[in-house]
């Protein structure tokens, strides 16, 4: 026969796993919320005229001997992609940044100001839901750490366990709604946003993946916490049945 596992050690392992998953979810969510790489892509912009010593493929040069030749100028403006350059951009909940052509660095502007007025309310709801998601995750992490470090009766641990399970599940639901609302707002901004911002090509970035990874960790923590609670309740019921059975036997056959 296999040796029976220690219920207390098993509970500690499950509590540690739930705490680790919740803490990981909290770190992922804060990182994603504060970054601007939820969506990344390129925007086609007209090449600027080369100034001074600047040269290369990112500007139009007129320093050749044929600079005044009307045919040369007409050729430059009539060829399709020759007069356009792809400018990389990345956007998050708070701001959108794009690279500066022929210069180092980026210029950023508020993503809220780019959002169509009709969708701005949905974006604010998404921001509020993200904040509540982070707050509830933090409460869940605190409760789980208290449960791990608070050495008292199993009943007290069960109460904390039940509350942390409810908080974590609620956090996960809020996170899912927040991520989906932001996705909808971004797609509407791509279609209806300002002309000088609309991307030519775009895809979801690492922050977006991190946000959904945070949701996955949160749900895994919730399942682990609920599983621990259920298993502890079943252990109590089993012990109670065994105690009742032993008392019945003792009552029927009293010791003399």
mmCIF file of C-alpha atoms in Angstrom:
data_model
loop_
_atom_site.group_PDB
_atom_site.id
_atom_site.type_symbol
_atom_site.label_atom_id
_atom_site.label_comp_id
_atom_site.label_asym_id
_atom_site.label_seq_id
_atom_site.Cartn_x
_atom_site.Cartn_y
_atom_site.Cartn_z
ATOM 1 C CA UNK A 1 0.000 0.000 0.000
ATOM 2 C CA UNK A 2 1.092 3.543 -0.752
ATOM 3 C CA UNK A 3 1.737 5.657 2.357
ATOM 4 C CA UNK A 4 -1.037 8.153 3.076
ATOM 5 C CA UNK A 5 -0.087 11.737 2.367
ATOM 6 C CA UNK A 6 -0.099 14.243 5.184
ATOM 7 C CA UNK A 7 -3.244 16.436 4.807
ATOM 8 C CA UNK A 8 -1.552 19.434 6.449
ATOM 9 C CA UNK A 9 1.446 19.223 4.093
ATOM 10 C CA UNK A 10 -0.889 18.850 1.113
ATOM 11 C CA UNK A 11 -2.832 21.955 2.193
ATOM 12 C CA UNK A 12 0.407 23.920 2.546
ATOM 13 C CA UNK A 13 1.489 22.900 -0.950
ATOM 14 C CA UNK A 14 -1.822 23.956 -2.458
ATOM 15 C CA UNK A 15 -1.743 27.258 -0.560
ATOM 16 C CA UNK A 16 1.806 27.918 -1.805
ATOM 17 C CA UNK A 17 0.791 27.133 -5.399
ATOM 18 C CA UNK A 18 -2.245 29.449 -5.211
ATOM 19 C CA UNK A 19 -0.134 32.242 -3.689
ATOM 20 C CA UNK A 20 2.558 31.892 -6.368
ATOM 21 C CA UNK A 21 -0.005 31.975 -9.199
ATOM 22 C CA UNK A 22 -1.795 34.991 -7.705
ATOM 23 C CA UNK A 23 1.477 36.874 -7.186
ATOM 24 C CA UNK A 24 2.544 36.088 -10.762
ATOM 25 C CA UNK A 25 -0.832 37.299 -12.031
ATOM 26 C CA UNK A 26 -0.457 40.539 -10.048
ATOM 27 C CA UNK A 27 3.050 41.221 -11.442
ATOM 28 C CA UNK A 28 1.915 40.491 -15.012
ATOM 29 C CA UNK A 29 -1.165 42.720 -14.717
ATOM 30 C CA UNK A 30 0.744 45.720 -13.286
ATOM 31 C CA UNK A 31 3.444 45.387 -15.979
ATOM 32 C CA UNK A 32 0.870 45.182 -18.782
ATOM 33 C CA UNK A 33 -1.271 48.008 -17.390
ATOM 34 C CA UNK A 34 1.668 50.433 -17.194
ATOM 35 C CA UNK A 35 3.197 49.595 -20.587
ATOM 36 C CA UNK A 36 2.314 50.806 -24.081
ATOM 37 C CA UNK A 37 2.851 47.646 -26.122
ATOM 38 C CA UNK A 38 -0.686 46.217 -26.142
ATOM 39 C CA UNK A 39 -0.761 46.757 -29.903
ATOM 40 C CA UNK A 40 2.130 47.270 -32.321
ATOM 41 C CA UNK A 41 2.322 48.010 -36.019
ATOM 42 C CA UNK A 42 3.356 50.414 -38.762
ATOM 43 C CA UNK A 43 1.915 53.547 -40.306
ATOM 44 C CA UNK A 44 2.643 54.722 -43.858
ATOM 45 C CA UNK A 45 3.795 58.352 -43.891
ATOM 46 C CA UNK A 46 5.140 60.546 -46.679
ATOM 47 C CA UNK A 47 8.920 60.875 -46.728
ATOM 48 C CA UNK A 48 10.158 64.288 -45.608
ATOM 49 C CA UNK A 49 12.570 66.284 -47.750
ATOM 50 C CA UNK A 50 16.214 65.721 -46.836
ATOM 51 C CA UNK A 51 17.716 68.685 -45.006
ATOM 52 C CA UNK A 52 21.395 69.486 -44.502
ATOM 53 C CA UNK A 53 23.592 66.390 -44.488
ATOM 54 C CA UNK A 54 20.714 63.951 -43.936
ATOM 55 C CA UNK A 55 20.426 61.221 -46.507
ATOM 56 C CA UNK A 56 19.232 57.670 -46.891
ATOM 57 C CA UNK A 57 15.996 55.948 -47.816
ATOM 58 C CA UNK A 58 13.870 57.819 -45.266
ATOM 59 C CA UNK A 59 13.824 61.183 -47.032
ATOM 60 C CA UNK A 60 13.558 62.612 -50.576
ATOM 61 C CA UNK A 61 16.813 64.116 -51.868
ATOM 62 C CA UNK A 62 17.013 67.067 -54.244
ATOM 63 C CA UNK A 63 20.776 67.598 -54.209
ATOM 64 C CA UNK A 64 21.435 65.994 -57.598
ATOM 65 C CA UNK A 65 22.320 67.947 -60.753
ATOM 66 C CA UNK A 66 18.826 67.111 -62.058
ATOM 67 C CA UNK A 67 17.159 68.681 -59.014
ATOM 68 C CA UNK A 68 15.371 71.236 -61.174
ATOM 69 C CA UNK A 69 14.414 68.743 -63.835
ATOM 70 C CA UNK A 70 10.608 68.522 -63.861
ATOM 71 C CA UNK A 71 10.719 64.904 -65.075
ATOM 72 C CA UNK A 72 12.808 63.846 -62.050
ATOM 73 C CA UNK A 73 10.462 65.607 -59.638
ATOM 74 C CA UNK A 74 7.421 64.101 -61.341
ATOM 75 C CA UNK A 75 8.976 60.635 -61.118
ATOM 76 C CA UNK A 76 9.526 61.000 -57.380
ATOM 77 C CA UNK A 77 5.919 61.961 -56.697
ATOM 78 C CA UNK A 78 4.287 59.480 -59.071
ATOM 79 C CA UNK A 79 6.034 56.282 -57.923
ATOM 80 C CA UNK A 80 3.956 54.645 -55.234
ATOM 81 C CA UNK A 81 6.036 53.333 -52.337
ATOM 82 C CA UNK A 82 9.079 55.461 -53.184
ATOM 83 C CA UNK A 83 7.591 58.490 -51.471
ATOM 84 C CA UNK A 84 6.277 56.603 -48.410
ATOM 85 C CA UNK A 85 8.062 55.091 -45.422
ATOM 86 C CA UNK A 86 6.767 52.751 -42.715
ATOM 87 C CA UNK A 87 6.809 54.350 -39.279
ATOM 88 C CA UNK A 88 6.612 51.918 -36.349
ATOM 89 C CA UNK A 89 4.205 52.601 -33.506
ATOM 90 C CA UNK A 90 3.009 50.941 -30.318
ATOM 91 C CA UNK A 91 -0.043 51.742 -28.211
ATOM 92 C CA UNK A 92 -1.315 50.870 -24.749
ATOM 93 C CA UNK A 93 -4.144 51.873 -22.470
ATOM 94 C CA UNK A 94 -2.588 55.224 -21.561
ATOM 95 C CA UNK A 95 -0.590 56.446 -24.541
ATOM 96 C CA UNK A 96 0.507 55.712 -28.107
ATOM 97 C CA UNK A 97 4.091 56.250 -29.339
ATOM 98 C CA UNK A 98 5.621 56.286 -32.818
ATOM 99 C CA UNK A 99 9.204 56.609 -33.978
ATOM 100 C CA UNK A 100 10.572 59.866 -35.352
ATOM 101 C CA UNK A 101 11.908 59.486 -38.889
ATOM 102 C CA UNK A 102 15.626 60.371 -39.342
ATOM 103 C CA UNK A 103 15.919 61.077 -35.602
ATOM 104 C CA UNK A 104 16.339 59.002 -32.491
ATOM 105 C CA UNK A 105 13.548 58.543 -29.999
ATOM 106 C CA UNK A 106 9.771 58.550 -30.162
ATOM 107 C CA UNK A 107 6.917 60.971 -29.828
ATOM 108 C CA UNK A 108 3.970 59.948 -27.666
ATOM 109 C CA UNK A 109 0.416 61.168 -27.220
ATOM 110 C CA UNK A 110 -2.469 60.143 -25.025
ATOM 111 C CA UNK A 111 -4.410 57.170 -26.364
ATOM 112 C CA UNK A 112 -7.547 58.505 -24.683
ATOM 113 C CA UNK A 113 -7.381 61.624 -26.893
ATOM 114 C CA UNK A 114 -7.122 59.425 -30.017
ATOM 115 C CA UNK A 115 -10.196 57.358 -29.124
ATOM 116 C CA UNK A 116 -13.467 58.381 -30.853
ATOM 117 C CA UNK A 117 -15.743 60.330 -28.516
ATOM 118 C CA UNK A 118 -18.440 57.641 -28.780
ATOM 119 C CA UNK A 119 -16.039 54.976 -27.454
ATOM 120 C CA UNK A 120 -14.273 57.036 -24.800
ATOM 121 C CA UNK A 121 -16.727 55.913 -22.104
ATOM 122 C CA UNK A 122 -15.988 52.255 -22.877
ATOM 123 C CA UNK A 123 -12.252 52.961 -22.598
ATOM 124 C CA UNK A 124 -12.720 54.575 -19.175
ATOM 125 C CA UNK A 125 -14.791 51.560 -18.076
ATOM 126 C CA UNK A 126 -11.935 49.343 -19.253
ATOM 127 C CA UNK A 127 -9.424 51.406 -17.222
ATOM 128 C CA UNK A 128 -11.618 51.238 -14.088
ATOM 129 C CA UNK A 129 -12.080 47.473 -14.545
ATOM 130 C CA UNK A 130 -8.302 47.012 -14.937
ATOM 131 C CA UNK A 131 -7.669 48.989 -11.737
ATOM 132 C CA UNK A 132 -10.269 46.956 -9.828
ATOM 133 C CA UNK A 133 -8.723 43.778 -11.254
ATOM 134 C CA UNK A 134 -5.299 44.766 -9.879
ATOM 135 C CA UNK A 135 -6.767 45.802 -6.488
ATOM 136 C CA UNK A 136 -8.673 42.515 -6.099
ATOM 137 C CA UNK A 137 -5.572 40.554 -7.110
ATOM 138 C CA UNK A 138 -3.605 42.408 -4.441
ATOM 139 C CA UNK A 139 -6.272 41.609 -1.821
ATOM 140 C CA UNK A 140 -6.190 37.955 -2.893
ATOM 141 C CA UNK A 141 -2.389 37.824 -2.587
ATOM 142 C CA UNK A 142 -2.538 39.388 0.901
ATOM 143 C CA UNK A 143 -5.223 36.928 2.037
ATOM 144 C CA UNK A 144 -3.263 33.952 0.702
ATOM 145 C CA UNK A 145 -0.074 35.126 2.400
ATOM 146 C CA UNK A 146 -1.980 35.537 5.674
ATOM 147 C CA UNK A 147 -3.381 32.024 5.283
ATOM 148 C CA UNK A 148 0.135 30.632 4.719
ATOM 149 C CA UNK A 149 1.736 32.468 7.651
ATOM 150 C CA UNK A 150 -1.194 32.440 10.096
ATOM 151 C CA UNK A 151 -0.787 29.275 12.152
ATOM 152 C CA UNK A 152 -4.125 28.766 13.856
ATOM 153 C CA UNK A 153 -7.074 26.414 13.586
ATOM 154 C CA UNK A 154 -8.031 24.892 10.251
ATOM 155 C CA UNK A 155 -11.449 26.588 10.538
ATOM 156 C CA UNK A 156 -9.844 30.053 10.469
ATOM 157 C CA UNK A 157 -7.795 28.976 7.458
ATOM 158 C CA UNK A 158 -10.961 27.783 5.725
ATOM 159 C CA UNK A 159 -12.665 31.145 6.240
ATOM 160 C CA UNK A 160 -9.697 33.015 4.744
ATOM 161 C CA UNK A 161 -9.496 30.439 1.964
ATOM 162 C CA UNK A 162 -13.150 30.888 1.025
ATOM 163 C CA UNK A 163 -12.869 34.687 0.941
ATOM 164 C CA UNK A 164 -9.664 34.622 -1.137
ATOM 165 C CA UNK A 165 -11.337 32.220 -3.611
ATOM 166 C CA UNK A 166 -14.289 34.590 -4.096
ATOM 167 C CA UNK A 167 -11.988 37.609 -4.492
ATOM 168 C CA UNK A 168 -9.763 35.823 -7.025
ATOM 169 C CA UNK A 169 -12.693 34.607 -9.145
ATOM 170 C CA UNK A 170 -14.198 38.115 -9.152
ATOM 171 C CA UNK A 171 -10.811 39.562 -10.135
ATOM 172 C CA UNK A 172 -10.543 37.131 -13.044
ATOM 173 C CA UNK A 173 -13.990 38.059 -14.370
ATOM 174 C CA UNK A 174 -13.163 41.776 -14.154
ATOM 175 C CA UNK A 175 -9.833 41.228 -15.910
ATOM 176 C CA UNK A 176 -11.466 39.322 -18.764
ATOM 177 C CA UNK A 177 -14.087 42.050 -19.279
ATOM 178 C CA UNK A 178 -11.426 44.808 -19.129
ATOM 179 C CA UNK A 179 -9.184 43.140 -21.726
ATOM 180 C CA UNK A 180 -12.109 42.522 -24.080
ATOM 181 C CA UNK A 181 -13.353 46.117 -23.761
ATOM 182 C CA UNK A 182 -9.906 47.513 -24.569
ATOM 183 C CA UNK A 183 -9.671 45.227 -27.625
ATOM 184 C CA UNK A 184 -13.009 46.560 -28.890
ATOM 185 C CA UNK A 185 -12.000 50.196 -28.279
ATOM 186 C CA UNK A 186 -8.681 49.774 -30.089
ATOM 187 C CA UNK A 187 -10.344 48.220 -33.134
ATOM 188 C CA UNK A 188 -12.858 51.095 -33.258
ATOM 189 C CA UNK A 189 -10.012 53.614 -32.959
ATOM 190 C CA UNK A 190 -8.211 51.939 -35.888
ATOM 191 C CA UNK A 191 -11.332 52.419 -38.028
ATOM 192 C CA UNK A 192 -12.563 55.800 -36.767
ATOM 193 C CA UNK A 193 -9.519 57.417 -35.151
ATOM 194 C CA UNK A 194 -7.569 60.445 -36.417
ATOM 195 C CA UNK A 195 -6.162 60.238 -39.952
ATOM 196 C CA UNK A 196 -2.657 61.062 -38.735
ATOM 197 C CA UNK A 197 -2.671 58.017 -36.420
ATOM 198 C CA UNK A 198 -4.503 55.175 -38.194
ATOM 199 C CA UNK A 199 -2.120 52.236 -38.668
ATOM 200 C CA UNK A 200 -1.421 50.560 -41.992
ATOM 201 C CA UNK A 201 -0.686 47.190 -40.351
ATOM 202 C CA UNK A 202 -0.983 46.189 -36.700
ATOM 203 C CA UNK A 203 -1.018 43.218 -34.371
ATOM 204 C CA UNK A 204 -1.207 42.565 -30.632
ATOM 205 C CA UNK A 205 2.012 43.137 -28.681
ATOM 206 C CA UNK A 206 3.712 41.519 -25.709
ATOM 207 C CA UNK A 207 1.746 43.572 -23.147
ATOM 208 C CA UNK A 208 -1.530 42.218 -24.521
ATOM 209 C CA UNK A 209 -0.191 38.650 -24.247
ATOM 210 C CA UNK A 210 1.032 39.420 -20.722
ATOM 211 C CA UNK A 211 -2.428 40.720 -19.734
ATOM 212 C CA UNK A 212 -4.077 37.482 -20.849
ATOM 213 C CA UNK A 213 -1.315 35.447 -19.174
ATOM 214 C CA UNK A 214 -2.188 37.334 -15.980
ATOM 215 C CA UNK A 215 -5.843 36.329 -16.424
ATOM 216 C CA UNK A 216 -4.835 32.675 -16.965
ATOM 217 C CA UNK A 217 -2.695 32.696 -13.787
ATOM 218 C CA UNK A 218 -5.564 34.329 -11.870
ATOM 219 C CA UNK A 219 -8.021 31.642 -12.953
ATOM 220 C CA UNK A 220 -5.501 28.899 -12.148
ATOM 221 C CA UNK A 221 -5.043 30.411 -8.670
ATOM 222 C CA UNK A 222 -8.831 30.545 -8.196
ATOM 223 C CA UNK A 223 -9.222 26.887 -9.223
ATOM 224 C CA UNK A 224 -6.381 25.843 -6.888
ATOM 225 C CA UNK A 225 -7.913 27.797 -3.981
ATOM 226 C CA UNK A 226 -11.406 26.378 -4.553
ATOM 227 C CA UNK A 227 -9.936 22.867 -4.890
ATOM 228 C CA UNK A 228 -8.085 23.289 -1.595
ATOM 229 C CA UNK A 229 -11.259 24.520 0.126
ATOM 230 C CA UNK A 230 -13.331 21.631 -1.247
ATOM 231 C CA UNK A 231 -10.753 19.023 -0.318
ATOM 232 C CA UNK A 232 -10.480 20.366 3.247
ATOM 233 C CA UNK A 233 -14.283 20.254 3.636
ATOM 234 C CA UNK A 234 -14.345 16.660 2.379
ATOM 235 C CA UNK A 235 -11.577 15.729 4.834
ATOM 236 C CA UNK A 236 -13.628 17.207 7.664
ATOM 237 C CA UNK A 237 -16.718 15.268 6.589
ATOM 238 C CA UNK A 238 -14.681 12.060 6.374
ATOM 239 C CA UNK A 239 -13.202 12.608 9.836
ATOM 240 C CA UNK A 240 -16.655 13.358 11.229
ATOM 241 C CA UNK A 241 -18.058 10.107 9.794
ATOM 242 C CA UNK A 242 -15.147 8.140 11.183
ATOM 243 C CA UNK A 243 -15.633 9.758 14.605
ATOM 244 C CA UNK A 244 -19.382 9.032 14.578
ATOM 245 C CA UNK A 245 -18.698 5.420 13.590
ATOM 246 C CA UNK A 246 -16.133 4.960 16.355
ATOM 247 C CA UNK A 247 -18.537 6.490 18.898
ATOM 248 C CA UNK A 248 -21.331 4.128 17.815
ATOM 249 C CA UNK A 249 -19.024 1.143 18.141
ATOM 250 C CA UNK A 250 -17.868 2.360 21.536
ATOM 251 C CA UNK A 251 -21.487 2.869 22.638
ATOM 252 C CA UNK A 252 -22.499 -0.626 21.522
ATOM 253 C CA UNK A 253 -19.432 -2.326 23.053
ATOM 254 C CA UNK A 254 -18.448 -0.291 26.115
ATOM 255 C CA UNK A 255 -15.118 -1.056 27.764
ATOM 256 C CA UNK A 256 -15.413 -2.882 31.101
#
